[in-house]
Coordinates of C-alpha atoms in Angstrom, one line a residue:
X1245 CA 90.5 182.3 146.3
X1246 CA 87.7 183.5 143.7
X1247 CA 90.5 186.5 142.4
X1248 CA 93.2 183.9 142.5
X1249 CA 91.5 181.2 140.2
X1250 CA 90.1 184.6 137.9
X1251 CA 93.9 185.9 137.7
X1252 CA 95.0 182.4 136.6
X1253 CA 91.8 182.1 134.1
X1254 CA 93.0 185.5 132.8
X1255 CA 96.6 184.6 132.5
X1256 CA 95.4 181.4 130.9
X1257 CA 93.6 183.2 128.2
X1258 CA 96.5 185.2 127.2
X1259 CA 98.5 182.9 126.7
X1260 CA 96.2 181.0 124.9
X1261 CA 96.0 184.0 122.2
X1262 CA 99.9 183.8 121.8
X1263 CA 100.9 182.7 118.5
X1264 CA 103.7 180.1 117.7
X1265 CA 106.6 181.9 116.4
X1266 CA 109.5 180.4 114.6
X1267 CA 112.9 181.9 115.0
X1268 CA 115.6 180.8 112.3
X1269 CA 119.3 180.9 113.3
X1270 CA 123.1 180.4 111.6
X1271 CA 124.0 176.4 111.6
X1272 CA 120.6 175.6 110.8
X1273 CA 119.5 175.7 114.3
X1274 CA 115.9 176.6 115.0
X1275 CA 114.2 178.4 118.0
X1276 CA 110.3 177.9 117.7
X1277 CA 107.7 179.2 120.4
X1278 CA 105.2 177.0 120.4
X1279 CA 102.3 178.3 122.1
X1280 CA 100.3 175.4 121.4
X1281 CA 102.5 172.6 123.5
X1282 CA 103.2 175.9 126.1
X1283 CA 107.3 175.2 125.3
X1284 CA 110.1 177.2 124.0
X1285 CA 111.8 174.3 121.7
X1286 CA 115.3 174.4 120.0
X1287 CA 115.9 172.2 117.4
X1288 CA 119.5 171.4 115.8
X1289 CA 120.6 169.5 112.2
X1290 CA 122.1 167.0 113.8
X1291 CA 122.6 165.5 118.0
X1292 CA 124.6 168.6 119.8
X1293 CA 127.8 167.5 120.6
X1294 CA 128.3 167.1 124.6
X1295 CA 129.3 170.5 125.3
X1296 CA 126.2 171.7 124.3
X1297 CA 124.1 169.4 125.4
X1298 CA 125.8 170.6 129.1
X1299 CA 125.0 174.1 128.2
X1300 CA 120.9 173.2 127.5
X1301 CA 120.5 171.1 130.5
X1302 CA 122.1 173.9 132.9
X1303 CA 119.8 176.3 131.2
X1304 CA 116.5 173.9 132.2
X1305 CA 116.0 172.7 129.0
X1306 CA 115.8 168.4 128.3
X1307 CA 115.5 166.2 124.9
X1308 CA 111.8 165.5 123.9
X1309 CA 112.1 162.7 121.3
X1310 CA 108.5 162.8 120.3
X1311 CA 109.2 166.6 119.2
X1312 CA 112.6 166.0 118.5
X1313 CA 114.0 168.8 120.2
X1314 CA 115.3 170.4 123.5
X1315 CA 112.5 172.0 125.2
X1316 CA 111.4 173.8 128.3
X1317 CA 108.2 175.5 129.4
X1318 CA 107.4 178.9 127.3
X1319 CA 107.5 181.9 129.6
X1320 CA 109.9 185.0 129.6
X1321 CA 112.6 182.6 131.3
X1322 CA 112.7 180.3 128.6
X1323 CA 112.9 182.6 126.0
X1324 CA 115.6 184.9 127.4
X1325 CA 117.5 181.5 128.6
X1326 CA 117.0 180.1 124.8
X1327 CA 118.6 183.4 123.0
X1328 CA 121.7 182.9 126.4
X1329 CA 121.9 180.0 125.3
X1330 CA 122.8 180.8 121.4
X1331 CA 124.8 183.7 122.5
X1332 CA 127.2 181.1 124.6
X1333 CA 127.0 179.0 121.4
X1334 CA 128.1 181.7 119.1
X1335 CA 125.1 181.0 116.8
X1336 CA 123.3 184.4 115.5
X1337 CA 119.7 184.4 115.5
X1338 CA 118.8 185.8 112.1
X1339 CA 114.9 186.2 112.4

């Protein structure tokens, strides 16, 4: 139990040292890695039309109005699910 709780301590730590990156895409979409709230967050212009919206929730992502955008928990998941998810959009992640 004592190497369990160190490993999660550990894993805590680095994750704690991961800095919020901000990833700019075509349509004025935005992909931001916010270590500090532990998400992977996408924001749009405007509300996603239904389509999309069907695509974010299959992927494991749901609307957080106080950040005002789709989010899910930041691991390698989320991430590779968040640049799926542009791919099936067609929107080009430019940064």
């Amino acid at each position: 139990n004592i190497r369990r709780l160190k490993a999660r301590v550990e894993q805590l730590k680095k994750a704690a040292a991961r800095p919020t990156r901000e990833h700019a895409c075509s349509g004025g979409v935005t992909i931001t890695e916010n270590a500090e709230e532990n998400r992977v967050q996408i924001t749009f212009p405007g509300k996603p039309d239904a389509d999309t919206r069907s695509v974010l929730k299959a992927n494991g992502f749901k609307w957080a109005p106080s950040h005002g955008a789709w989010q899910r928990k930041l691991n390698n998941a989320g991430i590779h699910a968040a640049r799926r998810i542009m791919a099936a959009l067609g929107i080009t992640i430019e940064a």
